Coordinates of C-alpha atoms in Angstrom, one line a residue:
M1 CA 46.2 86.1 109.7
E2 CA 44.3 89.3 110.2
T3 CA 45.4 89.4 113.9
L4 CA 49.0 88.8 112.9
S5 CA 48.9 91.5 110.3
R6 CA 47.5 94.0 112.8
A7 CA 50.1 93.0 115.4
R8 CA 52.9 93.5 112.8
A9 CA 51.6 96.9 111.9
L10 CA 51.4 98.0 115.5
H11 CA 54.9 96.6 116.1
E12 CA 56.3 98.7 113.2
Q13 CA 54.5 101.8 114.6
G14 CA 56.0 101.3 118.1
G15 CA 52.9 100.0 119.8
L16 CA 54.9 97.3 121.5
R17 CA 52.5 96.3 124.3
E18 CA 49.4 96.0 122.1
A19 CA 51.4 94.2 119.4
R20 CA 52.6 91.7 122.1
R21 CA 49.0 91.1 123.2
L22 CA 48.0 90.3 119.6
Y23 CA 50.9 88.0 119.0
L24 CA 50.0 86.1 122.2
D25 CA 46.4 85.8 120.9
V26 CA 47.8 84.2 117.7
L27 CA 49.8 81.7 119.9
A28 CA 46.8 81.0 122.0
A29 CA 45.0 79.8 118.8
D30 CA 48.1 78.1 117.4
P31 CA 50.8 77.3 120.0
G32 CA 53.3 76.3 117.3
H33 CA 52.9 79.4 115.1
A34 CA 56.5 80.1 114.2
E35 CA 56.0 83.5 112.7
A36 CA 54.2 84.8 115.9
L37 CA 57.1 83.3 118.0
Y38 CA 59.6 85.0 115.8
H39 CA 57.9 88.4 116.1
L40 CA 57.6 88.0 119.9
A41 CA 61.3 87.3 120.0
S42 CA 62.0 90.4 118.0
L43 CA 59.8 92.4 120.3
A44 CA 61.5 91.0 123.4
R45 CA 64.9 91.9 122.0
Q46 CA 63.7 95.5 121.5
M47 CA 62.6 95.5 125.1
D48 CA 66.1 94.4 126.2
R49 CA 65.0 90.8 127.1
P50 CA 67.4 88.7 125.2
D51 CA 66.8 85.6 127.4
V52 CA 63.1 85.7 126.4
A53 CA 64.0 86.3 122.8
A54 CA 66.3 83.3 122.7
R55 CA 63.7 81.1 124.3
R56 CA 61.0 82.2 121.8
L57 CA 63.3 81.6 118.8
Q58 CA 64.3 78.1 120.0
E59 CA 60.6 77.3 120.4
A60 CA 59.9 78.4 116.9
L61 CA 62.8 76.3 115.5
Q62 CA 61.5 73.2 117.4
H63 CA 58.3 73.5 115.3
H64 CA 60.0 74.7 112.1
P65 CA 63.7 73.8 111.8
D66 CA 64.0 75.4 108.4
F67 CA 62.9 78.8 109.5
I68 CA 66.2 80.5 108.5
E69 CA 65.3 84.0 109.6
A70 CA 64.6 82.7 113.1
R71 CA 68.1 81.0 113.1
L72 CA 69.7 84.3 111.9
L73 CA 67.9 86.3 114.7
L74 CA 68.8 83.6 117.3
G75 CA 72.5 83.9 116.3
N76 CA 72.3 87.7 116.6
V77 CA 70.7 87.4 120.1
L78 CA 73.4 85.0 121.2
V79 CA 76.1 87.4 120.0
E80 CA 74.5 90.1 122.1
Q81 CA 74.6 87.8 125.1
R82 CA 78.3 87.1 124.3
A83 CA 77.6 83.4 123.8
F84 CA 79.9 83.4 120.8
A85 CA 80.5 79.7 120.4
E86 CA 76.8 79.0 120.5
A87 CA 76.1 81.8 118.0
E88 CA 78.7 80.4 115.6
R89 CA 77.0 76.9 115.8
T90 CA 73.6 78.6 115.1
Y91 CA 74.9 80.5 112.1
R92 CA 76.6 77.4 110.7
A93 CA 73.5 75.2 111.2
A94 CA 71.5 77.8 109.3
L95 CA 74.1 78.0 106.5
D96 CA 73.9 74.2 106.1
R97 CA 70.2 74.8 105.2
A98 CA 70.7 78.0 103.2
P99 CA 74.3 78.3 102.0
D100 CA 73.6 81.3 99.8
H101 CA 72.0 83.5 102.5
S102 CA 74.0 86.7 102.4
G103 CA 72.8 87.8 105.9
L104 CA 74.1 84.6 107.5
L105 CA 77.4 84.9 105.7
L106 CA 77.7 88.5 106.8
N107 CA 76.9 87.9 110.4
L108 CA 79.1 84.8 110.7
G109 CA 81.9 86.6 109.0
N110 CA 81.6 89.5 111.4
L111 CA 81.6 87.1 114.4
L112 CA 84.8 85.4 113.2
H113 CA 86.4 88.7 112.4
E114 CA 85.7 90.0 116.0
G115 CA 87.2 86.8 117.3
G116 CA 90.4 87.4 115.3
R117 CA 89.8 84.6 112.8
D118 CA 90.2 86.7 109.7
A119 CA 91.3 83.9 107.4
E120 CA 88.0 82.3 107.9
A121 CA 86.0 85.5 107.9
E122 CA 87.3 87.0 104.7
P123 CA 85.9 84.5 102.2
L124 CA 82.5 84.6 103.9
L125 CA 82.3 88.4 103.7
R126 CA 83.5 88.4 100.1
R127 CA 80.8 85.8 99.2
A128 CA 78.1 87.8 101.0
A129 CA 79.1 90.9 98.9
R130 CA 79.0 88.9 95.7
L131 CA 75.7 87.3 96.4
D132 CA 73.9 90.5 97.3
P133 CA 75.5 93.5 95.4
A134 CA 73.2 95.9 97.3
L135 CA 74.4 94.7 100.7
A136 CA 76.6 97.7 101.8
E137 CA 77.2 96.1 105.2
A138 CA 79.2 93.4 103.6
D139 CA 81.5 95.9 101.9
N140 CA 81.9 97.8 105.2
S141 CA 82.7 94.7 107.2
L142 CA 85.2 93.4 104.6
A143 CA 86.9 96.9 104.6
L144 CA 87.2 96.8 108.4
L145 CA 88.8 93.4 108.2
L146 CA 91.3 94.5 105.5
Q147 CA 92.1 97.7 107.3
R148 CA 92.9 95.8 110.5
Q149 CA 95.3 93.6 108.4
G150 CA 97.1 96.7 107.1
R151 CA 95.7 96.2 103.6
A152 CA 94.7 99.9 103.4
H153 CA 94.1 100.3 99.7
E154 CA 92.0 97.2 99.4
A155 CA 90.0 98.5 102.4
L156 CA 89.6 101.8 100.7
E157 CA 88.0 100.2 97.7
F158 CA 85.3 98.5 99.8
Y159 CA 84.5 101.5 102.0
R160 CA 84.0 103.5 98.8
S161 CA 81.8 100.8 97.5
A162 CA 79.7 100.8 100.7
V163 CA 79.0 104.5 100.6
A164 CA 78.3 104.4 96.9
K165 CA 75.7 101.6 97.4
R166 CA 74.2 103.5 100.3
P167 CA 75.1 107.2 100.4
G168 CA 73.5 107.7 103.8
Y169 CA 75.5 104.8 105.5
A170 CA 76.9 106.8 108.5
A171 CA 79.0 103.9 109.9
A172 CA 80.8 103.4 106.6
H173 CA 81.5 107.1 106.2
N174 CA 82.9 107.2 109.8
N175 CA 85.1 104.1 109.1
L176 CA 86.2 105.6 105.7
G177 CA 87.2 108.8 107.6
T178 CA 89.3 106.8 110.0
L179 CA 91.1 105.0 107.1
Y180 CA 91.8 108.3 105.4
R181 CA 93.2 109.6 108.7
E182 CA 95.5 106.6 108.8
L183 CA 96.6 107.3 105.2
G184 CA 97.3 110.9 106.1
Q185 CA 94.6 112.3 103.8
L186 CA 93.3 115.0 106.1
D187 CA 90.7 116.7 103.8
E188 CA 89.2 113.4 102.8
A189 CA 89.0 112.2 106.4
V190 CA 87.2 115.4 107.5
A191 CA 84.8 115.2 104.6
Q192 CA 83.9 111.6 105.5
Y193 CA 83.3 112.4 109.2
R194 CA 81.1 115.3 108.2
A195 CA 79.2 113.1 105.8
A196 CA 78.6 110.7 108.6
L197 CA 77.4 113.5 110.9
A198 CA 75.1 114.7 108.2
Q199 CA 73.0 111.5 108.7
G200 CA 72.6 112.3 112.4
E201 CA 74.6 113.2 115.5
S202 CA 77.1 110.5 116.6
L203 CA 79.2 110.8 119.7
E204 CA 81.9 108.5 118.2
T205 CA 82.2 110.4 114.9
R206 CA 82.1 113.8 116.6
G207 CA 84.9 112.6 118.9
N208 CA 86.9 111.2 115.9
L209 CA 86.6 114.5 114.1
A210 CA 87.8 116.4 117.2
A211 CA 90.8 114.2 117.6
L212 CA 91.7 114.4 113.9
L213 CA 91.5 118.2 113.9
E214 CA 93.8 118.3 117.0
R215 CA 96.2 116.0 115.3
A216 CA 96.1 118.3 112.2
N217 CA 97.0 121.3 114.5
R218 CA 93.7 123.0 113.9
L219 CA 93.2 123.6 117.5
D220 CA 90.2 126.0 117.5
E221 CA 88.2 123.7 115.3
A222 CA 89.1 120.7 117.4
T223 CA 87.9 122.5 120.5
V224 CA 84.5 123.2 118.9
E225 CA 84.1 119.6 117.9
A226 CA 85.2 118.2 121.3
E227 CA 82.8 120.5 123.1
R228 CA 80.0 119.3 120.8
A229 CA 80.8 115.8 121.7
L230 CA 80.7 116.6 125.4
S231 CA 77.3 118.2 124.9
L232 CA 76.1 114.8 123.8
D233 CA 77.8 113.1 126.8
P234 CA 79.6 115.2 129.4
R235 CA 81.5 112.1 130.6
D236 CA 82.7 110.9 127.2
P237 CA 86.3 109.8 127.7
A238 CA 87.6 110.4 124.2
A239 CA 86.3 114.0 124.0
R240 CA 87.7 114.7 127.5
V241 CA 91.1 113.4 126.5
T242 CA 91.0 115.7 123.4
L243 CA 90.1 118.8 125.4
A244 CA 92.7 118.0 128.0
K245 CA 95.3 117.6 125.2
L246 CA 94.2 121.0 123.7
R247 CA 94.6 122.7 127.1
G248 CA 98.1 121.4 127.5
R249 CA 99.0 122.5 124.0
R250 CA 97.7 126.0 124.7
G251 CA 100.0 126.2 127.8
E252 CA 97.2 125.6 130.4
V253 CA 99.4 122.9 131.9
E254 CA 97.9 122.8 135.4
A255 CA 94.3 122.7 134.1
A256 CA 95.3 119.9 131.7
R257 CA 96.8 117.9 134.5
R258 CA 93.7 118.3 136.6
D259 CA 91.5 117.2 133.6
Y260 CA 93.5 114.1 133.0
R261 CA 93.6 113.1 136.7
A262 CA 89.8 113.6 137.0
L263 CA 89.2 111.5 133.9
L264 CA 91.4 108.7 135.2
A265 CA 89.7 108.7 138.5
D266 CA 86.3 108.5 136.8
L267 CA 87.2 105.7 134.5
G268 CA 88.8 103.4 137.0
Q269 CA 89.6 100.0 135.4
P270 CA 88.7 100.1 131.7
G271 CA 87.3 97.1 130.0
E272 CA 86.6 97.3 126.3
E273 CA 89.4 97.9 123.7
R274 CA 88.3 101.4 122.7
Q275 CA 88.3 102.5 126.4
L276 CA 91.6 100.9 127.0
R277 CA 93.1 103.0 124.3
T278 CA 91.6 106.1 125.6
V279 CA 92.8 105.5 129.2
A280 CA 96.2 104.6 127.8
R281 CA 96.3 107.9 125.9
A282 CA 95.4 109.8 129.0
H283 CA 98.2 108.2 131.0
A284 CA 100.7 108.9 128.2
D285 CA 99.7 112.5 127.9
L286 CA 99.7 113.0 131.6
G287 CA 103.1 111.4 131.8
R288 CA 104.4 114.1 129.3
L289 CA 102.9 116.9 131.4
E290 CA 104.4 115.5 134.6
E291 CA 107.7 115.2 132.9
E292 CA 107.5 118.8 131.7
A293 CA 106.8 119.8 135.4
G294 CA 109.9 117.9 136.5
D295 CA 108.2 115.0 138.3
Y296 CA 110.1 112.3 136.4
A297 CA 109.3 109.4 138.7
R298 CA 105.6 110.1 138.4
A299 CA 105.9 110.6 134.7
F300 CA 107.6 107.3 134.3
D301 CA 104.8 105.6 136.2
H302 CA 102.2 107.0 133.9
Y303 CA 104.2 105.9 130.8
T304 CA 104.4 102.4 132.2
L305 CA 100.7 102.3 132.9
A306 CA 100.0 103.6 129.4
N307 CA 102.0 100.8 127.9
R308 CA 100.4 98.1 130.1
L309 CA 96.9 99.2 129.0
N310 CA 98.1 99.4 125.4
C311 CA 99.2 95.8 125.6
R312 CA 95.8 94.8 127.0
S313 CA 94.2 96.4 123.9
A314 CA 96.4 94.3 121.6
P315 CA 96.5 90.6 122.6
G316 CA 99.4 88.7 121.1
W317 CA 101.7 91.7 120.9
E318 CA 104.6 89.7 122.3
E319 CA 104.3 87.0 119.7
N320 CA 104.1 89.7 117.0
A321 CA 107.2 91.4 118.4
A322 CA 109.1 88.2 118.5
A323 CA 108.1 87.3 114.9
Y324 CA 109.2 90.8 113.7
L325 CA 112.6 90.4 115.4
D326 CA 113.1 87.0 113.8
A327 CA 112.2 88.5 110.4
I328 CA 114.9 91.2 110.8
R329 CA 117.5 88.7 111.8
A330 CA 116.7 86.6 108.7
L331 CA 117.0 89.7 106.6
Q332 CA 120.5 90.4 108.0
A333 CA 121.5 86.8 107.2
G334 CA 120.4 87.3 103.6
V335 CA 122.1 90.7 103.3
E336 CA 125.4 89.2 104.5
T337 CA 125.4 86.9 101.5
L338 CA 125.3 89.8 99.0
A339 CA 128.3 91.3 97.3
P340 CA 128.2 95.1 96.7
E341 CA 127.8 96.3 93.1
A342 CA 130.7 98.4 91.8
P343 CA 129.7 102.1 92.2
E344 CA 130.7 103.0 88.7
T345 CA 128.0 100.8 87.3
R346 CA 125.3 102.8 88.9
G347 CA 125.4 105.8 86.7
A348 CA 123.3 108.8 87.7
D349 CA 119.6 109.6 87.8
G350 CA 118.6 113.0 89.1
N351 CA 115.0 111.9 89.6
A352 CA 115.7 108.9 91.7
P353 CA 113.9 108.9 95.0
I354 CA 115.5 110.1 98.3
F355 CA 115.0 107.6 101.1
L356 CA 114.9 109.2 104.6
V357 CA 115.3 106.4 107.1
G358 CA 116.3 105.7 110.7
F359 CA 115.0 104.0 113.8
P360 CA 111.6 105.5 114.9
R361 CA 112.0 108.7 117.1
S362 CA 115.4 109.5 115.6
G363 CA 114.4 113.0 114.3
T364 CA 113.2 112.0 110.8
T365 CA 110.1 114.2 111.1
L366 CA 111.9 117.4 111.8
L367 CA 114.3 116.9 109.0
A368 CA 111.6 115.8 106.5
Q369 CA 109.5 118.9 107.2
A370 CA 112.5 121.2 106.5
L371 CA 113.5 119.3 103.3
A372 CA 109.9 119.4 102.1
A373 CA 110.2 123.2 101.8
L374 CA 113.1 123.0 99.3
P375 CA 112.3 123.8 95.7
G376 CA 111.3 120.8 93.5
A377 CA 110.9 118.4 96.4
V378 CA 107.8 116.6 97.5
L379 CA 107.4 114.7 100.7
M380 CA 105.8 111.3 101.0
D381 CA 105.4 111.0 104.8
E382 CA 105.4 107.4 106.3
K383 CA 103.7 105.6 103.4
T384 CA 104.2 102.0 102.5
A385 CA 105.0 102.3 98.8
L386 CA 108.2 100.4 99.0
D387 CA 106.7 97.5 101.0
E388 CA 103.7 97.4 98.6
A389 CA 106.1 97.1 95.6
R390 CA 108.1 94.4 97.4
L391 CA 105.0 92.4 98.4
A392 CA 103.5 92.6 94.9
H393 CA 106.6 91.1 93.2
L394 CA 108.6 89.3 95.9
G395 CA 106.0 88.3 98.4
D396 CA 107.7 87.5 101.7
G397 CA 111.0 86.9 99.9
G398 CA 114.1 88.8 101.1
P399 CA 117.5 89.5 99.5
E400 CA 117.8 85.9 98.2
A401 CA 114.6 86.4 96.1
L402 CA 116.4 89.1 94.1
E403 CA 119.2 86.9 92.9
T404 CA 117.1 85.4 90.1
Q405 CA 115.3 88.6 89.2
S406 CA 116.1 90.0 85.7
E407 CA 116.5 93.7 85.0
G408 CA 113.0 93.5 83.5
A409 CA 111.6 92.1 86.7
R410 CA 113.3 94.9 88.7
Q411 CA 111.8 97.4 86.4
K412 CA 108.4 96.1 87.2
I413 CA 109.1 96.6 90.9
R414 CA 110.2 100.2 90.2
Q415 CA 107.0 100.8 88.2
S416 CA 104.9 99.4 91.1
Y417 CA 106.7 101.7 93.5
W418 CA 106.1 104.8 91.5
A419 CA 102.5 104.0 91.0
A420 CA 102.0 103.4 94.7
A421 CA 103.8 106.7 95.5
E422 CA 101.6 108.7 93.2
R423 CA 98.6 107.0 94.7
H424 CA 99.7 108.0 98.2
L425 CA 100.5 111.5 97.1
G426 CA 97.2 111.9 95.3
A427 CA 98.9 113.6 92.4
P428 CA 101.6 112.8 89.8
L429 CA 105.2 113.8 90.6
D430 CA 105.6 115.9 87.5
G431 CA 109.3 115.9 87.7
R432 CA 109.5 116.7 91.4
R433 CA 112.1 115.0 93.6
L434 CA 110.4 112.5 95.9
I435 CA 111.5 112.3 99.5
D436 CA 110.3 109.0 100.8
K437 CA 110.3 109.4 104.6
M438 CA 109.6 106.0 106.2
P439 CA 111.9 105.4 109.1
L440 CA 111.8 101.6 109.0
N441 CA 112.6 101.4 105.3
L442 CA 116.0 101.0 107.0
L443 CA 115.0 97.3 106.7
N444 CA 114.5 97.6 102.9
L445 CA 117.8 99.1 101.8
W446 CA 118.7 95.8 100.2
L447 CA 115.7 96.3 97.9
V448 CA 116.6 100.0 97.3
A449 CA 120.2 99.0 96.3
A450 CA 118.9 96.5 93.8
V451 CA 115.9 98.4 92.3
F452 CA 116.9 102.1 92.8
P453 CA 120.7 102.0 92.4
H454 CA 120.8 105.8 91.8
A455 CA 118.8 106.6 94.9
K456 CA 120.3 108.6 97.8
V457 CA 119.7 107.4 101.3
L458 CA 119.8 109.6 104.3
V459 CA 120.1 107.8 107.7
S460 CA 119.0 109.7 110.8
L461 CA 120.8 108.8 114.1
R462 CA 120.1 110.0 117.6
D463 CA 121.5 109.0 121.0
P464 CA 120.3 105.4 121.4
R465 CA 119.2 106.1 125.0
D466 CA 117.0 108.9 123.9
V467 CA 115.6 106.9 121.0
C468 CA 114.7 103.9 123.0
L469 CA 113.2 106.1 125.8
S470 CA 111.2 108.0 123.3
C471 CA 109.8 104.9 121.7
F472 CA 108.8 103.6 125.2
T473 CA 107.1 106.9 126.2
T474 CA 105.2 107.3 122.9
L475 CA 101.9 105.5 122.6
F476 CA 102.0 103.6 119.3
R477 CA 99.4 101.2 117.9
L478 CA 101.0 97.8 118.4
R479 CA 101.6 96.5 114.9
A480 CA 104.6 95.4 112.9
G481 CA 107.6 97.6 113.8
T482 CA 106.0 99.0 116.9
A483 CA 104.9 95.9 118.9
D484 CA 108.2 96.0 120.8
F485 CA 107.8 99.4 122.3
P486 CA 105.6 98.8 125.4
S487 CA 108.7 97.4 127.1
L488 CA 112.1 99.0 127.4
E489 CA 113.8 95.6 127.2
H490 CA 111.9 94.7 124.0
T491 CA 112.5 98.2 122.5
I492 CA 116.2 97.8 123.0
Q493 CA 116.2 94.3 121.5
L494 CA 114.5 95.8 118.4
Y495 CA 116.9 98.7 118.3
R496 CA 119.9 96.4 118.3
A497 CA 118.4 94.1 115.6
V498 CA 117.6 97.0 113.3
M499 CA 120.9 98.7 113.7
D500 CA 122.8 95.5 113.3
L501 CA 121.0 95.0 110.0
W502 CA 121.8 98.5 108.9
Q503 CA 125.5 97.9 109.7
A504 CA 125.4 94.8 107.6
E505 CA 123.7 96.8 104.8
R506 CA 126.5 99.4 104.9
R507 CA 129.1 96.6 104.5
H508 CA 127.4 94.6 101.8
L509 CA 125.4 97.1 99.7
A510 CA 126.6 99.8 97.3
L511 CA 124.4 102.7 98.5
E512 CA 125.0 106.4 98.0
S513 CA 124.2 107.2 101.6
A514 CA 124.9 109.8 104.3
V515 CA 124.4 109.8 108.0
H516 CA 123.2 112.8 110.0
R517 CA 122.8 113.1 113.8
Y518 CA 119.7 114.7 115.3
E519 CA 121.8 116.5 117.8
D520 CA 123.9 118.2 115.1
L521 CA 120.7 119.3 113.3
V522 CA 119.3 120.9 116.4
Q523 CA 122.6 122.6 117.4
D524 CA 123.4 123.9 113.9
F525 CA 120.2 123.8 112.0
E526 CA 121.1 125.8 109.0
G527 CA 124.6 124.4 108.6
E528 CA 123.5 120.8 108.8
L529 CA 120.5 121.4 106.5
R530 CA 122.7 123.0 103.9
R531 CA 125.1 120.1 104.0
I532 CA 122.2 117.6 103.7
A533 CA 120.6 119.5 100.8
A534 CA 123.9 119.6 98.9
F535 CA 124.4 115.8 99.3
L536 CA 120.8 115.2 98.1
G537 CA 121.2 117.6 95.1
L538 CA 118.4 119.8 96.2
A539 CA 118.5 123.5 95.6
W540 CA 118.7 125.7 98.7
D541 CA 115.9 128.0 99.9
D542 CA 115.7 129.8 103.2
A543 CA 112.1 128.5 103.5
A544 CA 113.6 125.3 104.8
L545 CA 114.7 127.1 108.0
D546 CA 111.1 127.5 109.1
H547 CA 110.3 123.8 109.6
A548 CA 107.2 124.7 111.8
A549 CA 105.6 126.6 108.9
S550 CA 106.3 123.7 106.6
A551 CA 104.7 121.3 109.0
R552 CA 101.6 123.4 109.5
R553 CA 100.9 123.2 105.7
R554 CA 100.5 119.5 105.7
F555 CA 99.1 116.6 107.8
V556 CA 102.0 115.2 109.8
V557 CA 101.4 111.5 110.5
S558 CA 104.3 111.0 112.9
P559 CA 103.6 110.9 116.7
S560 CA 105.7 114.2 116.9
Y561 CA 103.0 116.1 114.9
D562 CA 102.5 118.5 117.9
Q563 CA 106.3 119.0 118.4
V564 CA 107.4 119.7 114.9
V565 CA 105.1 122.8 114.7
R566 CA 106.9 124.4 117.6
P567 CA 110.0 126.5 117.3
L568 CA 113.3 124.5 117.3
Y569 CA 114.1 123.3 120.8
G570 CA 116.9 121.2 122.3
S571 CA 115.3 119.8 125.4
S572 CA 115.0 116.4 123.9
I573 CA 118.7 116.1 123.7
G574 CA 119.9 114.0 126.7
R575 CA 116.3 113.5 127.8
W576 CA 117.3 110.0 129.0
R577 CA 119.2 111.6 132.0
H578 CA 115.9 112.4 133.6
F579 CA 115.1 108.7 133.8
E580 CA 118.6 107.4 134.4
T581 CA 117.5 105.4 137.4
Q582 CA 114.8 103.6 135.4
L583 CA 117.1 103.1 132.4
A584 CA 120.1 102.0 134.3
P585 CA 119.4 98.2 134.1
Q586 CA 118.9 98.4 130.4
I587 CA 121.8 100.6 129.3
A588 CA 124.5 97.8 128.9
P589 CA 123.1 96.4 125.6
L590 CA 123.3 99.8 124.1
R591 CA 126.9 100.6 124.9
P592 CA 128.3 99.2 121.6
Y593 CA 126.0 101.5 119.6
L594 CA 126.9 104.5 121.8
D595 CA 130.5 103.9 120.9
A596 CA 129.9 103.1 117.2
F597 CA 127.7 106.2 116.7
G598 CA 129.9 108.7 118.6
Y599 CA 127.8 109.1 121.8
D600 CA 129.7 109.0 125.1
A601 CA 128.8 106.0 127.1
P602 CA 127.9 106.7 130.8

């Protein structure tokens, strides 16, 4: 025992070779000494010898099958060797012997989550957190799972719990920063990234902070952070993409193009998901620079490559896209059974929300930033408040689920919406008029009509060819509502389904709505804005004319964050003509919408 104790002490102090010699001395005296075998395995793992570690652990378990910590470590080693099926069997065999072992529950839950088996992983992670209230890793892992499922506010609760349990938990601070970024809470995201960095330098966190600051249009700060990341690793792809993006935004177009090309040449064929996203981002950004330089064929090639890589980083995107289309068509069938409510029964409500909707990339961001500058208005930018209220009370039900809802039940949906809105805003409305800008709330107008009969709805239209092209050339995370965009054909299918649903909503719902066209807004900005403000009942202020200043005052979550801070420009009108050759095979399905919305068909 004295020899083993000395070996462990040396091991902890970093004297690996001497510790190994002493462990072997223990084994020489007792070849089946499980603890010595366990520590030798741990040492081999530290010395990057996972094969030796696995062999030592299996030997220990032959002598002592109930040695749970050895089974746990063996599972971890197998995960590192990417022997996932064998690792799962090892964890489960250990749990058969120790069902309340929080570490086993955590690691098996993480393994299942990484394998996309969230339904199995979630109860294991929740149980681990309950069994060991101090286990911050369980809260962090559960939050990661919830975040991936789009359950942002549940994830927020567990990230906060993780950093409360362990204030120095850098990984949880980093993950919480990323969630705040997704929620559009800039200051909170920056604070969490800096809290993570206070625990020690991290290339990933430094890169995340640089990318966030660029996205927040704080270009000088972003440059400093990206350069710090490159000082840690001069070849780091994420930091190099951010610096190239910053160069392009400062007008150093040729230098930015060289940077992107050098990066793509260095990276070759990316493998892991994070690198796939980075290379996809580089192709998409370089495509935009090539387009600005007038090389449209090369630009389209880069956009196509970006989408292919994006698809590789999101397995199952086609199935998700098909399911989303099916859900929209089911909604349309439900809407077409509704009879519009007589307008005179709606009354008036000056504080009802304003819903700004449209197909993605239809100009809602430009309009929203201008309207947000009007007196008494507050913008909620691309938040899920309406979906949260719907899911809380109707689940997956559509228009048919409302038929049996009493006015009291509808009032509860309203209350849930207002509570979610104030949570997203981080402050009470205090009588201000809410502008809920969420483009694909176009799918929820049946709910708006039933629950907010006094609401005003503003629908943004744009030339369908420009809209679909813009969706294809913008790199989205592939989730519900955006999973169709890596393919022009899929994008156009989604466009048609969404606009067909909207047309059905116009026929079957009593909505106080107005339509505006992006092109009209760009060509007569003040005149169109004044018309829209009058329809919405918002007081006029010339501050609305400086949309760029309005955008710089807030964190813009839309992909057009870097465009809306620029002076008004009209180069996006008719952009599709630069890619007419590539679009030609796809135009025919859009012709009915070109006619219906007043755009000249080719």
